[in-house]
Short mmCIF file of C-alpha atoms in Angstrom, two decimals:
data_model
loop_
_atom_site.label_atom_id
_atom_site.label_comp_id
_atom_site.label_asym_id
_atom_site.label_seq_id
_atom_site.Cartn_x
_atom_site.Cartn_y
_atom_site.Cartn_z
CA UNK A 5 103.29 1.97 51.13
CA UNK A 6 104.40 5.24 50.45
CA UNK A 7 108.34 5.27 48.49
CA UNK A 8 110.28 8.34 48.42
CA UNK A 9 111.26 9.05 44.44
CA UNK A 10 113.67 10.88 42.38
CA UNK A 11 115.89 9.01 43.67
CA UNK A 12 114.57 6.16 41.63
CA UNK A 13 112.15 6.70 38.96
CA UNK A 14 108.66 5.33 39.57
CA UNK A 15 107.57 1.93 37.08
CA UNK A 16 108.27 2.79 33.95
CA UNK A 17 106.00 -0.27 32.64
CA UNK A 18 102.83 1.58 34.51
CA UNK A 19 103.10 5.31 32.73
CA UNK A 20 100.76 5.69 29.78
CA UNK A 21 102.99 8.04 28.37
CA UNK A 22 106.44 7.94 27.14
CA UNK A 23 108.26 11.01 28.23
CA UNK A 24 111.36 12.06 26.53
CA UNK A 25 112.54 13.64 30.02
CA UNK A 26 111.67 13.10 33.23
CA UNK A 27 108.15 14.64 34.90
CA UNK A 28 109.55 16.89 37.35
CA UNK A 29 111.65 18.64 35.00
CA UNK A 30 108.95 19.09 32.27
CA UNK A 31 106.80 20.51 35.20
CA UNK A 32 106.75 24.47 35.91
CA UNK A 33 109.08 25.59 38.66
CA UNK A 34 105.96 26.72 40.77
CA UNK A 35 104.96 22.81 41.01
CA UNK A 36 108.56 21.61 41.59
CA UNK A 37 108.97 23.85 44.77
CA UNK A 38 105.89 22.41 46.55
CA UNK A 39 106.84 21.12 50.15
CA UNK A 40 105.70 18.56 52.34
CA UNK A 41 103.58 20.62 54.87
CA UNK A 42 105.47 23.90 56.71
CA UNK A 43 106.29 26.86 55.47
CA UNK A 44 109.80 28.68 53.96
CA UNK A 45 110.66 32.10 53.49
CA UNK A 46 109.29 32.28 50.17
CA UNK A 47 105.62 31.12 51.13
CA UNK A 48 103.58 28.69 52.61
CA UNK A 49 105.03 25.49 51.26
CA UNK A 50 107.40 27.06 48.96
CA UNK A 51 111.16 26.91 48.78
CA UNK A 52 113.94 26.73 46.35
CA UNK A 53 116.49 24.35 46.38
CA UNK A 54 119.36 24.29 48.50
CA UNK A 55 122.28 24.71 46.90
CA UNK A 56 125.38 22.57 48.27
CA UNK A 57 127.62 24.65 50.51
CA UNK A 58 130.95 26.21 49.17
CA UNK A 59 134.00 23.58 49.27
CA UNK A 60 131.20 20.58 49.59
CA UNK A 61 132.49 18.01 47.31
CA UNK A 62 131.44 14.88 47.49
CA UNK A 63 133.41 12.17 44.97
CA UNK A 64 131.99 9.14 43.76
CA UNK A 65 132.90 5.86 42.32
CA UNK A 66 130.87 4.99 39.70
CA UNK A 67 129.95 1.50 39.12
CA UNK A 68 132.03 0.10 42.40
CA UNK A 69 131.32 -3.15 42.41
CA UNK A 70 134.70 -5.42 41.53
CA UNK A 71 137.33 -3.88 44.02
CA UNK A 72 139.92 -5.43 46.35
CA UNK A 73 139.21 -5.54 49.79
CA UNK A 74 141.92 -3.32 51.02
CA UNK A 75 139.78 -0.44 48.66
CA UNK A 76 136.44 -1.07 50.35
CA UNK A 77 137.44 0.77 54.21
CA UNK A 78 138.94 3.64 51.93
CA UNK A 79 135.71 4.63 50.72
CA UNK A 80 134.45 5.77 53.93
CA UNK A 81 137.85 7.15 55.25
CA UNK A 82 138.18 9.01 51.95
CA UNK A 83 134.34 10.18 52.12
CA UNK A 84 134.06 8.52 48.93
CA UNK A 85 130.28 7.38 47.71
CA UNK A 86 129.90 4.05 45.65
CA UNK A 87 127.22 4.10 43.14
CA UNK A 88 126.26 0.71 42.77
CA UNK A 89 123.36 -1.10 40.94
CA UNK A 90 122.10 -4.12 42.73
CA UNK A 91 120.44 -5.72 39.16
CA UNK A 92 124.56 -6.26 38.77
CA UNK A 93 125.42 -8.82 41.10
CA UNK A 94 122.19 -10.60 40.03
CA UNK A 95 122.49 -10.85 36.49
CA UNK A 96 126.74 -11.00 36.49
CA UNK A 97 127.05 -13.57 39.21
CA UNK A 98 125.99 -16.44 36.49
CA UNK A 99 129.20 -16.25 35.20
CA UNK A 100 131.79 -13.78 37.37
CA UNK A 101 132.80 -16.61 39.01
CA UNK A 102 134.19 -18.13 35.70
CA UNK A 103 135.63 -14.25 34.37
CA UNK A 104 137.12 -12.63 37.96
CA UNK A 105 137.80 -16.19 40.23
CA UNK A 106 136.66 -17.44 43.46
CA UNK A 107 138.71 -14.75 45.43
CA UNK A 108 138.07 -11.66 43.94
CA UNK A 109 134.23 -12.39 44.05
CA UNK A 110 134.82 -11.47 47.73
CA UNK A 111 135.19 -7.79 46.77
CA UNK A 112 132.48 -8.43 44.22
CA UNK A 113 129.48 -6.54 44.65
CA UNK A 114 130.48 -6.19 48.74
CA UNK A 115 127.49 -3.91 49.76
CA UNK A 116 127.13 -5.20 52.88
CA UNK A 117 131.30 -4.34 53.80
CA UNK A 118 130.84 -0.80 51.94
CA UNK A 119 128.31 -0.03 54.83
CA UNK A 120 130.13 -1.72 57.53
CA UNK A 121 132.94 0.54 57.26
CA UNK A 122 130.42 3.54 57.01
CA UNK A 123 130.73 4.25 53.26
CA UNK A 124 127.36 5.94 51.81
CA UNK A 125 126.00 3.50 49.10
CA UNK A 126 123.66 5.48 46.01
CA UNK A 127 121.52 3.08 44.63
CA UNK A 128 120.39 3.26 40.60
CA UNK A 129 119.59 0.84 38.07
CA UNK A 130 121.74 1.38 35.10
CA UNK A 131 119.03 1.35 32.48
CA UNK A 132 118.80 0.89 29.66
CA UNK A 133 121.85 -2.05 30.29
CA UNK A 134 119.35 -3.05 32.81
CA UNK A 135 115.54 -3.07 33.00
CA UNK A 136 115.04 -0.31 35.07
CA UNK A 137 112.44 -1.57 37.39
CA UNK A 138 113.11 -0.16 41.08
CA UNK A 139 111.64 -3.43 42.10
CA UNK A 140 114.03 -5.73 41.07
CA UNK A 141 117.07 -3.34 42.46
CA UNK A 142 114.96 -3.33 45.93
CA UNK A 143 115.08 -7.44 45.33
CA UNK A 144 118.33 -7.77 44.35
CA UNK A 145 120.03 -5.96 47.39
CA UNK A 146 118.11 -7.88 50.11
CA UNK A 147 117.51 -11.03 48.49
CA UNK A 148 121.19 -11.28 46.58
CA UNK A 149 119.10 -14.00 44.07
CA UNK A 150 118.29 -13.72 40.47
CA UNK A 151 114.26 -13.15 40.09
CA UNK A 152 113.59 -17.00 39.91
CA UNK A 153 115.23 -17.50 43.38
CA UNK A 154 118.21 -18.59 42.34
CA UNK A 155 121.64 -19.35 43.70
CA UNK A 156 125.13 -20.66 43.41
CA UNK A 157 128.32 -20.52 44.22
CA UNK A 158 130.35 -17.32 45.17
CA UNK A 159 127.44 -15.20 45.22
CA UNK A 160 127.87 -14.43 48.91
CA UNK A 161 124.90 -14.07 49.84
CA UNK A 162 126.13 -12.43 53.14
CA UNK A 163 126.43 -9.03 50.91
CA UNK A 164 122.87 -8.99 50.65
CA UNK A 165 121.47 -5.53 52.66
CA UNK A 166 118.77 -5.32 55.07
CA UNK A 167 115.55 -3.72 53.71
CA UNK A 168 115.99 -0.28 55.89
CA UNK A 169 119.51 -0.04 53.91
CA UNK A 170 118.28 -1.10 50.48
CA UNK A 171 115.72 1.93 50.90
CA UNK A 172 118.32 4.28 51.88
CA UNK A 173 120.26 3.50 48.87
CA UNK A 174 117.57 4.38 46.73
CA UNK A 175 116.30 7.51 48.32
CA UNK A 176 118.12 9.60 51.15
CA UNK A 177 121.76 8.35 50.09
CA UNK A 178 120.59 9.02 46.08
CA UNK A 179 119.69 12.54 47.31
CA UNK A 180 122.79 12.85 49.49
CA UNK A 181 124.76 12.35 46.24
CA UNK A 182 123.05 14.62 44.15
CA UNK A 183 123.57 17.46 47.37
CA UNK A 184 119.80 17.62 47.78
CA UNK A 185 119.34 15.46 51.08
CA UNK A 186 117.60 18.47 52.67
CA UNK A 187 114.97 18.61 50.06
CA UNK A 188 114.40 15.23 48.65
CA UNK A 189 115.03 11.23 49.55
CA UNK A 190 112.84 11.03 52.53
CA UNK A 191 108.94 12.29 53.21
CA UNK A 192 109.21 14.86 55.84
CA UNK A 193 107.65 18.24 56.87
CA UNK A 194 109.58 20.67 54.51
CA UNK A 195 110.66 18.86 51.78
CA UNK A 196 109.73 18.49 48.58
CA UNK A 197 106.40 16.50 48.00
CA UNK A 198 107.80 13.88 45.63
CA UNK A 199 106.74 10.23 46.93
CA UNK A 200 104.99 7.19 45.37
CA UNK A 201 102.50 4.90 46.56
CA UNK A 202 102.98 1.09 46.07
CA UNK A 203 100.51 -1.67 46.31
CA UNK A 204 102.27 -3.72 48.86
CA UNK A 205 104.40 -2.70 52.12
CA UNK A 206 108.07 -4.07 50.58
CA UNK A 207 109.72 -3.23 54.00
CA UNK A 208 107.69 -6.61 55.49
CA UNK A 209 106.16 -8.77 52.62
CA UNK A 210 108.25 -11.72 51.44
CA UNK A 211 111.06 -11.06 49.42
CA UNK A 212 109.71 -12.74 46.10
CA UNK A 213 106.49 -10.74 46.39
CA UNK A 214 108.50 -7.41 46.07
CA UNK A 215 109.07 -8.77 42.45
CA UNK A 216 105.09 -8.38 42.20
CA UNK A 217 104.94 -5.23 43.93
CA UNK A 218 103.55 -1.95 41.50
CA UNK A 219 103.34 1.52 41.48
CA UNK A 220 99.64 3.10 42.36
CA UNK A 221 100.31 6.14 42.42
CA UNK A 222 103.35 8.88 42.08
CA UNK A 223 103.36 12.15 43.18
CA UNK A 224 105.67 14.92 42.13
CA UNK A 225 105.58 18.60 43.63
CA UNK A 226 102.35 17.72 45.09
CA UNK A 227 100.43 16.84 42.24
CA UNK A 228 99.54 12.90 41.40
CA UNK A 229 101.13 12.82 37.70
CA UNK A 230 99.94 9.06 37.91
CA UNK A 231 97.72 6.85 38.89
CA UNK A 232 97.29 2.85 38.45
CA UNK A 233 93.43 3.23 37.19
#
C-alpha cells in the first residue's frame, strides 16, 4: 500500500542511518521539486512550492485534546485546526480518568466530535514523548485501544476515527496545516513525488495487524531513499 509522507515520517526503526535532519531537506532542491507525472511552468515535472496566499492564516491549537465541549464546535466556526496525537489518548487514558474525572473525559481526546462539527484534525506523533511510529498513531485513532487491545472505562471508544479520516489526519490535513495541500499529503498528478510503500493494505487488514505493518519502501522527490532489503 502506497502512504503519502511528510506528513508523517516514514519508520524510523527501518532506516539504516540516523539522520540529524530530515531526508528531503538534506536533498538538493532539484530532487525536492520532482512531481508526480505532468508538467509546470518550470519543466516537465518541475515546480516550486506554492507559497500560501496573502492574508491566509490558518491558527492552530496545539495539543487539543482536554477541552470542554462548548470549545469543540468553535474550532470549525473559528477555522481553527487541532493538532492532536492519537498515541495520547492511548497511553493517558490509564490514568486520566483518575487526574481530569469521568466528565471531562468526554471532551478528552474527542476526535470523532472535532470532525463532526467540520474542524480539520493534523495528525503527528509527538516524539520523542512518544515513540514515533506512524503505525501506532494510525492504531490508536481507529482502534482507541492501547497496543495490547486494551480497554476500560471512560475511554470512549466512540471517538475512535474511521480509517479514511485517520489517513487524512496524517497526510492531506498535515499538509493543509503546513499551507502545502497543493503539493504534498496526497499522491496525485502534479504533486510532489513523496509517498511510501507499506507491506500490508492498513485501510482493510485488521486493526491489530496495523501494529505489524512496516515500511518497504519510501520515496522522496522521486528517488527511493529506502528500501526494506
Amino acid at each position: 500500500m502506497a502512504l503519502s509522507v511528510r506528513a508523517a515520517q516514514p519508520c524510523s526503526r527501518h532506516i539504516r542511518t540516523k539522520p540529524t535532519a530530515p531526508v528531503s531537506s538534506r536533498m538538493p532542491p532539484e530532487k525536492r521539486k520532482v512531481l508526480v507525472g505532468g508538467a509546470s511552468s518550470g519543466g516537465p515535472g518541475v515546480a516550486e512550492l506554492r507559497p500560501p496566499k496573502p492574508g491566509d492564516v490558518r491558527w492552530r491549537v496545539e495539543h487539543a485534546q482536554i477541552l470542554s465541549e462548548q470549545d469543540i464546535p468553535r474550532f470549525a466556526k473559528l477555522g481553527v485546526i487541532a493538532s492532536m496525537q492519537p498515541s495520547h489518548a492511548i497511553s493517558d487514558l490509564f490514568f486520566a480518568p483518575a487526574r481530569l474525572g469521568v466528565e471531562r473525559l468526554a471532551g478528552a481526546y474527542a476526535w470523532n466530535k472535532l470532525i463532526k462539527s467540520g474542524a480539520i484534525i493534523c495528525g503527528g506523533s509527538d516524539a520523542p514523548v512518544e515513540r514515533g511510529e506512524p503505525m501506532i498513531e494510525f492504531y490508536a485513532a481507529v482502534a482507541r485501544k492501547s497496543i495490547k487491545g486494551e480497554s476500560g472505562e471512560g475511554w470512549h471508544p466512540e471517538q475512535a476515527v474511521s480509517r479514511e479520516q485517520a489517513l487524512k489526519m496524517f497526510t492531506i490535513n498535515a499538509a493543509y496545516g503546513a499551507f502545502e495541500e497543493a503539493d504534498k499529503g496526497s499522491i496525485e498528478v502534479g504533486k510532489l513525488a513523496d509517498f511510501t510503500v507499506l507491506s500490508a493494505d492498513i485501510m482493510k487488514i485488521p486493526a491489530p495487524e496495523i501494529l505489524k505493518t512496516r515500511c518497504e519502501m519510501t520515496v522522496v522527490g522521486g528517488e527511493v531513499v529506502y528500501e526494506n532489503r
